[in-house]
Amino acid sequence: MAMTMTGEYQLAASREKVWAALNDAEVLKRCIPGCEELNKVSDTEFQAVATQKIGPVKARFKGKVNLTDLDPPNGYRIVGEGDGGIAGFAKGGATVALVDKDGGTLLTYNVEAQIGGKLAQLGQRLVNGAAKKVADDFFRKFANEFAG
């Protein structure tokens, strides 16, 4: 099952600060819903463990994320995949762009993802709703990193 999501968030910080936070494992770990571990393997690779509940299925995903097409402090592409065991798998990518706006930074994202296994059997509306909630939760927490 394939899905796409787009969105934008106005952040109260400079592009340079937002860029630094997008590359900081500790900031990302605090912001990723259900994140148990996030380890920086290199400047462009992270390993993660996160637990997500989608409808009746709760899965613990182990995966890796690579950063590509780096254009500091303007954006990058995130490519990742996670294995949720019997629940299935998730893989995909996101393009993140940063531009100066209203004294802060406008972050826009475009995500394409695929899921398989039990998760794909739940139905597109449920999965899309859960994915949108995870993205919204992440960006709300990320924006709060720059509040105050």
XYZ file of C-alpha atoms in Angstrom:
148
model
C 0.000 0.000 0.000
C 1.441 3.367 -1.022
C 0.652 6.760 0.473
C 1.748 10.363 0.152
C 1.602 13.274 2.586
C 2.568 16.915 2.358
C 2.611 19.702 4.875
C 4.283 22.839 6.091
C 5.142 24.352 9.449
C 6.247 27.851 10.370
C 9.075 27.671 12.910
C 10.288 30.488 15.162
C 13.982 30.014 14.384
C 16.555 30.723 11.693
C 17.139 28.228 8.882
C 20.555 27.459 10.371
C 19.035 26.533 13.762
C 16.296 24.442 12.141
C 18.888 22.713 9.943
C 21.036 21.907 12.987
C 18.015 20.459 14.829
C 17.049 18.317 11.819
C 20.509 16.737 12.037
C 20.631 16.350 15.848
C 19.854 12.788 17.009
C 18.759 13.935 20.492
C 16.283 16.496 19.111
C 14.902 13.983 16.619
C 14.559 11.287 19.295
C 12.498 13.667 21.471
C 10.248 14.527 18.515
C 9.653 11.149 16.835
C 6.501 9.598 18.324
C 7.211 6.240 19.971
C 10.966 6.557 19.461
C 12.906 4.330 21.868
C 16.355 4.615 20.302
C 17.948 6.832 17.688
C 21.644 6.434 17.077
C 23.718 8.461 14.663
C 25.884 6.003 12.712
C 27.463 8.688 10.511
C 26.724 12.255 9.409
C 24.108 10.880 7.018
C 22.851 7.661 8.653
C 20.766 6.900 11.741
C 19.494 3.637 13.226
C 16.182 3.746 15.069
C 13.741 1.721 17.120
C 10.194 3.046 17.469
C 6.868 1.583 18.563
C 3.736 2.624 16.689
C 0.095 1.631 17.128
C -2.051 1.680 14.022
C -5.603 0.631 14.767
C -5.450 -2.788 16.474
C -1.845 -3.453 15.406
C 1.045 -2.363 17.607
C 4.458 -2.792 16.035
C 8.017 -2.210 17.156
C 9.973 -1.083 14.121
C 13.721 -1.386 13.805
C 15.156 0.481 10.900
C 17.630 2.811 9.363
C 17.407 6.270 7.892
C 19.766 7.863 5.389
C 20.023 11.550 4.550
C 20.689 12.308 0.887
C 20.688 15.325 -1.432
C 22.026 17.479 1.415
C 21.801 21.216 0.716
C 22.608 22.957 4.044
C 20.734 24.899 5.364
C 18.028 24.571 2.689
C 16.943 20.945 2.988
C 17.549 17.286 2.271
C 15.922 14.013 1.408
C 15.307 11.348 4.061
C 15.138 7.720 2.911
C 14.328 4.967 5.366
C 12.939 1.537 5.993
C 11.730 -0.265 9.072
C 10.911 -3.861 9.899
C 7.997 -4.394 12.257
C 8.317 -8.184 12.394
C 4.997 -9.970 12.018
C 3.171 -6.615 11.726
C 4.925 -5.848 8.451
C 7.304 -3.259 7.087
C 7.414 0.388 6.178
C 9.723 2.156 3.749
C 9.776 5.473 2.042
C 11.276 8.889 1.718
C 10.633 12.528 2.423
C 11.903 15.741 0.926
C 12.323 18.523 3.498
C 12.798 22.140 2.399
C 13.567 25.189 4.525
C 12.983 28.813 3.459
C 13.121 32.114 5.325
C 9.635 33.449 6.059
C 8.136 35.994 8.478
C 11.277 36.271 10.600
C 11.534 32.498 10.993
C 11.683 29.410 8.816
C 8.985 27.714 6.777
C 9.546 23.952 6.703
C 7.744 22.036 3.962
C 7.737 18.278 3.508
C 6.617 15.749 0.911
C 6.481 12.101 1.975
C 6.022 8.958 -0.084
C 5.767 5.695 1.851
C 4.896 2.055 1.357
C 3.762 -0.458 3.923
C 3.267 -4.206 3.730
C 2.242 -7.145 5.867
C -0.556 -6.972 8.443
C -0.396 -3.172 8.412
C -1.386 -3.081 4.741
C -4.471 -5.161 5.521
C -5.877 -2.528 7.889
C -7.256 -0.320 5.147
C -5.943 2.816 3.546
C -8.089 5.291 5.501
C -6.934 3.953 8.891
C -3.280 3.768 7.850
C -3.301 7.223 6.228
C -4.940 8.705 9.329
C -2.342 7.117 11.604
C 0.541 8.236 9.374
C -0.803 11.806 9.277
C -1.088 11.808 13.079
C 2.518 10.612 13.476
C 3.717 13.348 11.096
C 1.624 16.019 12.858
C 2.874 14.873 16.290
C 6.487 14.957 15.095
C 6.266 18.462 13.622
C 4.304 19.823 16.610
C 7.033 18.560 18.960
C 9.729 19.796 16.552
C 8.157 23.280 16.433
C 8.020 23.304 20.256
C 11.820 22.851 20.284
C 12.001 26.478 19.054
C 9.259 27.950 21.263
C 10.328 30.280 24.051
